XYZ file of C-alpha atoms in Angstrom:
265
model
C 0.000 0.000 0.000
C 1.260 3.433 -0.922
C 1.008 6.487 1.352
C 1.981 10.055 0.558
C 3.066 12.035 3.621
C 3.906 15.736 3.673
C 6.812 16.135 6.081
C 6.052 19.739 7.005
C 2.444 18.909 7.873
C 3.548 15.835 9.819
C 6.008 17.979 11.790
C 3.349 20.612 12.560
C 0.813 18.016 13.668
C 3.373 16.293 15.888
C 4.440 19.644 17.357
C 0.877 20.696 18.218
C 0.121 17.286 19.739
C 3.227 17.426 21.942
C 2.428 20.967 23.104
C -1.154 19.960 23.926
C -0.097 16.862 25.877
C 2.564 18.704 27.877
C 0.153 21.472 28.850
C -2.492 18.916 29.856
C -0.021 17.003 32.038
C 1.273 20.209 33.641
C -2.329 21.156 34.422
C -2.951 17.789 36.076
C 0.251 18.208 38.114
C -0.849 21.731 39.126
C 2.473 23.111 37.987
C 3.183 26.268 36.029
C 4.318 25.596 32.503
C 6.915 27.580 30.614
C 6.108 28.297 26.990
C 9.747 28.270 25.817
C 10.509 24.940 27.505
C 7.380 23.280 26.126
C 7.809 24.699 22.618
C 11.506 23.781 22.493
C 10.846 20.239 23.657
C 7.985 19.839 21.178
C 10.269 20.964 18.324
C 12.960 18.433 19.296
C 10.472 15.590 19.689
C 8.805 16.428 16.358
C 12.187 16.442 14.609
C 12.928 13.072 16.207
C 9.596 11.718 14.900
C 10.393 12.991 11.417
C 13.761 11.205 11.518
C 11.965 7.960 12.367
C 9.565 8.534 9.471
C 12.480 8.983 7.027
C 14.266 5.771 8.013
C 14.520 3.288 5.104
C 13.903 0.397 7.498
C 11.469 0.049 10.387
C 10.889 -2.738 12.880
C 9.603 -3.358 16.392
C 13.016 -2.675 17.951
C 13.440 0.610 16.065
C 9.887 1.727 16.887
C 10.381 0.919 20.604
C 13.709 2.764 20.714
C 12.271 5.891 19.101
C 9.196 5.747 21.389
C 11.341 5.540 24.557
C 13.504 8.469 23.439
C 10.380 10.505 22.606
C 8.882 9.876 26.046
C 12.141 10.795 27.780
C 12.382 13.985 25.720
C 8.866 15.025 26.685
C 9.154 14.087 30.361
C 12.645 15.402 31.062
C 12.576 18.333 28.680
C 8.961 19.461 28.663
C 7.977 18.509 32.212
C 11.396 19.150 33.756
C 11.482 15.846 35.676
C 14.863 14.442 36.677
C 14.677 11.640 39.274
C 13.586 8.135 38.285
C 10.394 8.429 40.350
C 9.466 11.763 38.768
C 10.207 10.438 35.260
C 8.019 7.358 35.798
C 5.185 9.459 37.218
C 5.450 11.934 34.351
C 5.510 9.149 31.774
C 2.402 7.584 33.352
C 0.480 10.860 33.248
C 1.694 11.469 29.712
C 0.406 8.049 28.657
C -2.994 8.582 30.286
C -3.306 12.055 28.758
C -2.317 10.705 25.344
C -4.932 7.947 25.609
C -7.692 10.391 26.618
C -6.635 12.923 23.989
C -6.587 10.256 21.278
C -9.999 8.928 22.323
C -11.509 12.415 22.296
C -10.006 13.050 18.847
C -11.449 9.782 17.536
C -14.926 10.882 18.605
C -14.459 14.463 17.340
C -13.219 13.319 13.935
C -16.739 12.206 13.064
C -17.219 15.858 12.100
C -15.333 15.314 8.858
C -16.328 18.641 7.338
C -14.003 20.399 9.826
C -10.229 20.358 9.090
C -8.365 17.947 11.379
C -6.028 20.559 12.852
C -8.985 22.637 14.062
C -10.603 19.546 15.556
C -7.410 18.832 17.459
C -7.202 22.385 18.782
C -10.855 22.331 19.848
C -10.448 18.998 21.664
C -7.352 20.279 23.448
C -9.107 23.470 24.597
C -12.110 21.529 25.923
C -9.926 19.016 27.795
C -7.683 21.763 29.197
C -10.647 23.802 30.438
C -12.186 20.758 32.130
C -8.887 19.818 33.785
C -8.213 23.401 34.850
C -11.646 23.786 36.423
C -11.290 20.443 38.205
C -7.803 21.145 39.588
C -8.777 24.656 40.727
C -11.879 23.333 42.507
C -9.931 20.467 44.068
C -7.125 22.790 45.154
C -9.589 25.159 46.834
C -11.217 22.192 48.558
C -7.857 21.075 49.926
C -7.110 24.591 51.243
C -10.373 24.792 53.177
C -10.033 24.128 56.894
C -12.079 24.473 60.069
C -11.559 27.495 62.308
C -12.753 27.850 65.885
C -13.034 31.476 67.019
C -13.074 32.497 70.685
C -14.266 35.857 71.958
C -15.491 36.831 75.439
C -15.902 33.191 76.461
C -18.027 32.349 73.404
C -17.035 29.999 70.613
C -17.989 29.717 66.931
C -16.775 27.293 64.271
C -16.567 28.329 60.620
C -15.021 27.091 57.375
C -12.035 29.100 56.165
C -9.897 29.244 53.043
C -6.130 29.426 53.480
C -5.323 32.086 50.890
C -1.647 32.592 49.989
C -2.674 35.664 47.999
C -4.063 37.482 51.044
C -1.593 40.273 51.865
C -3.888 42.487 53.943
C -2.311 44.021 57.069
C -3.695 46.555 59.510
C -1.991 49.968 59.193
C -0.950 50.421 62.837
C 1.288 47.488 63.829
C 1.331 45.825 60.384
C -0.252 42.663 61.765
C -1.777 40.195 59.265
C -5.539 40.464 58.864
C -7.933 37.556 58.467
C -11.308 38.332 56.888
C -14.651 36.888 57.995
C -18.249 37.447 56.978
C -20.115 39.514 59.554
C -23.026 37.053 59.629
C -20.630 34.258 60.617
C -19.118 36.214 63.514
C -21.949 38.391 64.822
C -22.996 35.975 67.597
C -19.544 36.382 69.171
C -19.828 40.176 69.352
C -21.476 42.114 72.160
C -20.866 45.670 70.912
C -18.170 46.434 73.491
C -15.193 45.450 71.364
C -12.416 47.864 70.464
C -13.008 48.394 66.767
C -10.496 49.976 64.388
C -10.684 50.621 60.670
C -8.602 48.772 58.089
C -8.334 50.135 54.525
C -9.027 47.395 52.009
C -8.718 47.403 48.230
C -10.259 44.696 46.066
C -8.726 43.132 42.949
C -10.956 45.325 40.797
C -9.417 48.412 42.408
C -12.383 49.560 44.484
C -11.592 50.419 48.095
C -13.490 50.260 51.367
C -12.908 50.346 55.134
C -13.254 47.111 57.087
C -13.947 46.952 60.805
C -11.080 45.202 62.552
C -11.279 43.409 65.915
C -8.630 41.572 67.932
C -10.223 38.263 68.919
C -9.146 36.278 71.974
C -8.091 33.147 70.136
C -8.271 31.369 66.797
C -7.798 27.599 66.417
C -7.182 26.339 62.878
C -7.720 22.609 62.226
C -6.772 20.779 59.034
C -6.947 17.004 59.287
C -4.851 15.979 62.285
C -2.965 19.269 62.340
C -4.100 22.018 64.734
C -2.629 25.503 65.151
C -3.550 27.973 67.891
C -3.189 31.745 67.440
C -3.576 34.150 70.323
C -5.199 37.541 69.715
C -5.566 37.350 65.905
C -6.692 40.418 63.972
C -9.939 39.702 62.136
C -11.750 42.076 59.800
C -15.527 41.965 59.350
C -17.052 42.251 55.899
C -20.694 42.497 54.944
C -20.029 40.683 51.677
C -19.732 36.962 51.027
C -16.134 35.792 50.756
C -17.132 32.631 48.860
C -19.367 32.613 45.798
C -20.722 29.131 46.603
C -20.805 29.487 50.398
C -18.223 26.728 50.939
C -16.298 28.917 53.408
C -17.000 32.054 55.442
C -13.502 33.230 56.272
C -10.174 33.948 54.568
C -6.977 33.212 56.481
C -3.758 35.186 56.142
C -0.657 33.065 55.296
C 1.587 34.928 57.804
C -0.355 34.255 61.016
C 2.282 31.857 62.316
C 5.241 34.053 61.335
C 3.694 37.076 63.007
C 2.953 35.142 66.191
C 6.536 33.896 66.439
C 8.315 37.183 65.708
C 6.139 39.942 67.249
C 4.078 40.903 70.237
C 0.705 39.979 68.786
C -1.441 42.106 71.093
Protein backbone atom coordinates (compact mmCIF):
# COMPACT_ATOMS: atom_id res chain seq x y z
CA UNK A 1 0.00 0.00 0.00
CA UNK A 2 1.26 3.43 -0.92
CA UNK A 3 1.01 6.49 1.35
CA UNK A 4 1.98 10.05 0.56
CA UNK A 5 3.07 12.04 3.62
CA UNK A 6 3.91 15.74 3.67
CA UNK A 7 6.81 16.14 6.08
CA UNK A 8 6.05 19.74 7.00
CA UNK A 9 2.44 18.91 7.87
CA UNK A 10 3.55 15.84 9.82
CA UNK A 11 6.01 17.98 11.79
CA UNK A 12 3.35 20.61 12.56
CA UNK A 13 0.81 18.02 13.67
CA UNK A 14 3.37 16.29 15.89
CA UNK A 15 4.44 19.64 17.36
CA UNK A 16 0.88 20.70 18.22
CA UNK A 17 0.12 17.29 19.74
CA UNK A 18 3.23 17.43 21.94
CA UNK A 19 2.43 20.97 23.10
CA UNK A 20 -1.15 19.96 23.93
CA UNK A 21 -0.10 16.86 25.88
CA UNK A 22 2.56 18.70 27.88
CA UNK A 23 0.15 21.47 28.85
CA UNK A 24 -2.49 18.92 29.86
CA UNK A 25 -0.02 17.00 32.04
CA UNK A 26 1.27 20.21 33.64
CA UNK A 27 -2.33 21.16 34.42
CA UNK A 28 -2.95 17.79 36.08
CA UNK A 29 0.25 18.21 38.11
CA UNK A 30 -0.85 21.73 39.13
CA UNK A 31 2.47 23.11 37.99
CA UNK A 32 3.18 26.27 36.03
CA UNK A 33 4.32 25.60 32.50
CA UNK A 34 6.91 27.58 30.61
CA UNK A 35 6.11 28.30 26.99
CA UNK A 36 9.75 28.27 25.82
CA UNK A 37 10.51 24.94 27.51
CA UNK A 38 7.38 23.28 26.13
CA UNK A 39 7.81 24.70 22.62
CA UNK A 40 11.51 23.78 22.49
CA UNK A 41 10.85 20.24 23.66
CA UNK A 42 7.98 19.84 21.18
CA UNK A 43 10.27 20.96 18.32
CA UNK A 44 12.96 18.43 19.30
CA UNK A 45 10.47 15.59 19.69
CA UNK A 46 8.81 16.43 16.36
CA UNK A 47 12.19 16.44 14.61
CA UNK A 48 12.93 13.07 16.21
CA UNK A 49 9.60 11.72 14.90
CA UNK A 50 10.39 12.99 11.42
CA UNK A 51 13.76 11.21 11.52
CA UNK A 52 11.97 7.96 12.37
CA UNK A 53 9.56 8.53 9.47
CA UNK A 54 12.48 8.98 7.03
CA UNK A 55 14.27 5.77 8.01
CA UNK A 56 14.52 3.29 5.10
CA UNK A 57 13.90 0.40 7.50
CA UNK A 58 11.47 0.05 10.39
CA UNK A 59 10.89 -2.74 12.88
CA UNK A 60 9.60 -3.36 16.39
CA UNK A 61 13.02 -2.68 17.95
CA UNK A 62 13.44 0.61 16.07
CA UNK A 63 9.89 1.73 16.89
CA UNK A 64 10.38 0.92 20.60
CA UNK A 65 13.71 2.76 20.71
CA UNK A 66 12.27 5.89 19.10
CA UNK A 67 9.20 5.75 21.39
CA UNK A 68 11.34 5.54 24.56
CA UNK A 69 13.50 8.47 23.44
CA UNK A 70 10.38 10.51 22.61
CA UNK A 71 8.88 9.88 26.05
CA UNK A 72 12.14 10.79 27.78
CA UNK A 73 12.38 13.98 25.72
CA UNK A 74 8.87 15.02 26.68
CA UNK A 75 9.15 14.09 30.36
CA UNK A 76 12.65 15.40 31.06
CA UNK A 77 12.58 18.33 28.68
CA UNK A 78 8.96 19.46 28.66
CA UNK A 79 7.98 18.51 32.21
CA UNK A 80 11.40 19.15 33.76
CA UNK A 81 11.48 15.85 35.68
CA UNK A 82 14.86 14.44 36.68
CA UNK A 83 14.68 11.64 39.27
CA UNK A 84 13.59 8.13 38.29
CA UNK A 85 10.39 8.43 40.35
CA UNK A 86 9.47 11.76 38.77
CA UNK A 87 10.21 10.44 35.26
CA UNK A 88 8.02 7.36 35.80
CA UNK A 89 5.19 9.46 37.22
CA UNK A 90 5.45 11.93 34.35
CA UNK A 91 5.51 9.15 31.77
CA UNK A 92 2.40 7.58 33.35
CA UNK A 93 0.48 10.86 33.25
CA UNK A 94 1.69 11.47 29.71
CA UNK A 95 0.41 8.05 28.66
CA UNK A 96 -2.99 8.58 30.29
CA UNK A 97 -3.31 12.05 28.76
CA UNK A 98 -2.32 10.70 25.34
CA UNK A 99 -4.93 7.95 25.61
CA UNK A 100 -7.69 10.39 26.62
CA UNK A 101 -6.64 12.92 23.99
CA UNK A 102 -6.59 10.26 21.28
CA UNK A 103 -10.00 8.93 22.32
CA UNK A 104 -11.51 12.41 22.30
CA UNK A 105 -10.01 13.05 18.85
CA UNK A 106 -11.45 9.78 17.54
CA UNK A 107 -14.93 10.88 18.61
CA UNK A 108 -14.46 14.46 17.34
CA UNK A 109 -13.22 13.32 13.94
CA UNK A 110 -16.74 12.21 13.06
CA UNK A 111 -17.22 15.86 12.10
CA UNK A 112 -15.33 15.31 8.86
CA UNK A 113 -16.33 18.64 7.34
CA UNK A 114 -14.00 20.40 9.83
CA UNK A 115 -10.23 20.36 9.09
CA UNK A 116 -8.36 17.95 11.38
CA UNK A 117 -6.03 20.56 12.85
CA UNK A 118 -8.98 22.64 14.06
CA UNK A 119 -10.60 19.55 15.56
CA UNK A 120 -7.41 18.83 17.46
CA UNK A 121 -7.20 22.38 18.78
CA UNK A 122 -10.86 22.33 19.85
CA UNK A 123 -10.45 19.00 21.66
CA UNK A 124 -7.35 20.28 23.45
CA UNK A 125 -9.11 23.47 24.60
CA UNK A 126 -12.11 21.53 25.92
CA UNK A 127 -9.93 19.02 27.79
CA UNK A 128 -7.68 21.76 29.20
CA UNK A 129 -10.65 23.80 30.44
CA UNK A 130 -12.19 20.76 32.13
CA UNK A 131 -8.89 19.82 33.78
CA UNK A 132 -8.21 23.40 34.85
CA UNK A 133 -11.65 23.79 36.42
CA UNK A 134 -11.29 20.44 38.21
CA UNK A 135 -7.80 21.14 39.59
CA UNK A 136 -8.78 24.66 40.73
CA UNK A 137 -11.88 23.33 42.51
CA UNK A 138 -9.93 20.47 44.07
CA UNK A 139 -7.13 22.79 45.15
CA UNK A 140 -9.59 25.16 46.83
CA UNK A 141 -11.22 22.19 48.56
CA UNK A 142 -7.86 21.07 49.93
CA UNK A 143 -7.11 24.59 51.24
CA UNK A 144 -10.37 24.79 53.18
CA UNK A 145 -10.03 24.13 56.89
CA UNK A 146 -12.08 24.47 60.07
CA UNK A 147 -11.56 27.50 62.31
CA UNK A 148 -12.75 27.85 65.88
CA UNK A 149 -13.03 31.48 67.02
CA UNK A 150 -13.07 32.50 70.68
CA UNK A 151 -14.27 35.86 71.96
CA UNK A 152 -15.49 36.83 75.44
CA UNK A 153 -15.90 33.19 76.46
CA UNK A 154 -18.03 32.35 73.40
CA UNK A 155 -17.04 30.00 70.61
CA UNK A 156 -17.99 29.72 66.93
CA UNK A 157 -16.78 27.29 64.27
CA UNK A 158 -16.57 28.33 60.62
CA UNK A 159 -15.02 27.09 57.38
CA UNK A 160 -12.03 29.10 56.16
CA UNK A 161 -9.90 29.24 53.04
CA UNK A 162 -6.13 29.43 53.48
CA UNK A 163 -5.32 32.09 50.89
CA UNK A 164 -1.65 32.59 49.99
CA UNK A 165 -2.67 35.66 48.00
CA UNK A 166 -4.06 37.48 51.04
CA UNK A 167 -1.59 40.27 51.87
CA UNK A 168 -3.89 42.49 53.94
CA UNK A 169 -2.31 44.02 57.07
CA UNK A 170 -3.70 46.56 59.51
CA UNK A 171 -1.99 49.97 59.19
CA UNK A 172 -0.95 50.42 62.84
CA UNK A 173 1.29 47.49 63.83
CA UNK A 174 1.33 45.83 60.38
CA UNK A 175 -0.25 42.66 61.77
CA UNK A 176 -1.78 40.20 59.27
CA UNK A 177 -5.54 40.46 58.86
CA UNK A 178 -7.93 37.56 58.47
CA UNK A 179 -11.31 38.33 56.89
CA UNK A 180 -14.65 36.89 57.99
CA UNK A 181 -18.25 37.45 56.98
CA UNK A 182 -20.11 39.51 59.55
CA UNK A 183 -23.03 37.05 59.63
CA UNK A 184 -20.63 34.26 60.62
CA UNK A 185 -19.12 36.21 63.51
CA UNK A 186 -21.95 38.39 64.82
CA UNK A 187 -23.00 35.97 67.60
CA UNK A 188 -19.54 36.38 69.17
CA UNK A 189 -19.83 40.18 69.35
CA UNK A 190 -21.48 42.11 72.16
CA UNK A 191 -20.87 45.67 70.91
CA UNK A 192 -18.17 46.43 73.49
CA UNK A 193 -15.19 45.45 71.36
CA UNK A 194 -12.42 47.86 70.46
CA UNK A 195 -13.01 48.39 66.77
CA UNK A 196 -10.50 49.98 64.39
CA UNK A 197 -10.68 50.62 60.67
CA UNK A 198 -8.60 48.77 58.09
CA UNK A 199 -8.33 50.14 54.53
CA UNK A 200 -9.03 47.39 52.01
CA UNK A 201 -8.72 47.40 48.23
CA UNK A 202 -10.26 44.70 46.07
CA UNK A 203 -8.73 43.13 42.95
CA UNK A 204 -10.96 45.32 40.80
CA UNK A 205 -9.42 48.41 42.41
CA UNK A 206 -12.38 49.56 44.48
CA UNK A 207 -11.59 50.42 48.10
CA UNK A 208 -13.49 50.26 51.37
CA UNK A 209 -12.91 50.35 55.13
CA UNK A 210 -13.25 47.11 57.09
CA UNK A 211 -13.95 46.95 60.80
CA UNK A 212 -11.08 45.20 62.55
CA UNK A 213 -11.28 43.41 65.92
CA UNK A 214 -8.63 41.57 67.93
CA UNK A 215 -10.22 38.26 68.92
CA UNK A 216 -9.15 36.28 71.97
CA UNK A 217 -8.09 33.15 70.14
CA UNK A 218 -8.27 31.37 66.80
CA UNK A 219 -7.80 27.60 66.42
CA UNK A 220 -7.18 26.34 62.88
CA UNK A 221 -7.72 22.61 62.23
CA UNK A 222 -6.77 20.78 59.03
CA UNK A 223 -6.95 17.00 59.29
CA UNK A 224 -4.85 15.98 62.29
CA UNK A 225 -2.97 19.27 62.34
CA UNK A 226 -4.10 22.02 64.73
CA UNK A 227 -2.63 25.50 65.15
CA UNK A 228 -3.55 27.97 67.89
CA UNK A 229 -3.19 31.74 67.44
CA UNK A 230 -3.58 34.15 70.32
CA UNK A 231 -5.20 37.54 69.71
CA UNK A 232 -5.57 37.35 65.90
CA UNK A 233 -6.69 40.42 63.97
CA UNK A 234 -9.94 39.70 62.14
CA UNK A 235 -11.75 42.08 59.80
CA UNK A 236 -15.53 41.97 59.35
CA UNK A 237 -17.05 42.25 55.90
CA UNK A 238 -20.69 42.50 54.94
CA UNK A 239 -20.03 40.68 51.68
CA UNK A 240 -19.73 36.96 51.03
CA UNK A 241 -16.13 35.79 50.76
CA UNK A 242 -17.13 32.63 48.86
CA UNK A 243 -19.37 32.61 45.80
CA UNK A 244 -20.72 29.13 46.60
CA UNK A 245 -20.80 29.49 50.40
CA UNK A 246 -18.22 26.73 50.94
CA UNK A 247 -16.30 28.92 53.41
CA UNK A 248 -17.00 32.05 55.44
CA UNK A 249 -13.50 33.23 56.27
CA UNK A 250 -10.17 33.95 54.57
CA UNK A 251 -6.98 33.21 56.48
CA UNK A 252 -3.76 35.19 56.14
CA UNK A 253 -0.66 33.06 55.30
CA UNK A 254 1.59 34.93 57.80
CA UNK A 255 -0.35 34.25 61.02
CA UNK A 256 2.28 31.86 62.32
CA UNK A 257 5.24 34.05 61.33
CA UNK A 258 3.69 37.08 63.01
CA UNK A 259 2.95 35.14 66.19
CA UNK A 260 6.54 33.90 66.44
CA UNK A 261 8.31 37.18 65.71
CA UNK A 262 6.14 39.94 67.25
CA UNK A 263 4.08 40.90 70.24
CA UNK A 264 0.71 39.98 68.79
CA UNK A 265 -1.44 42.11 71.09
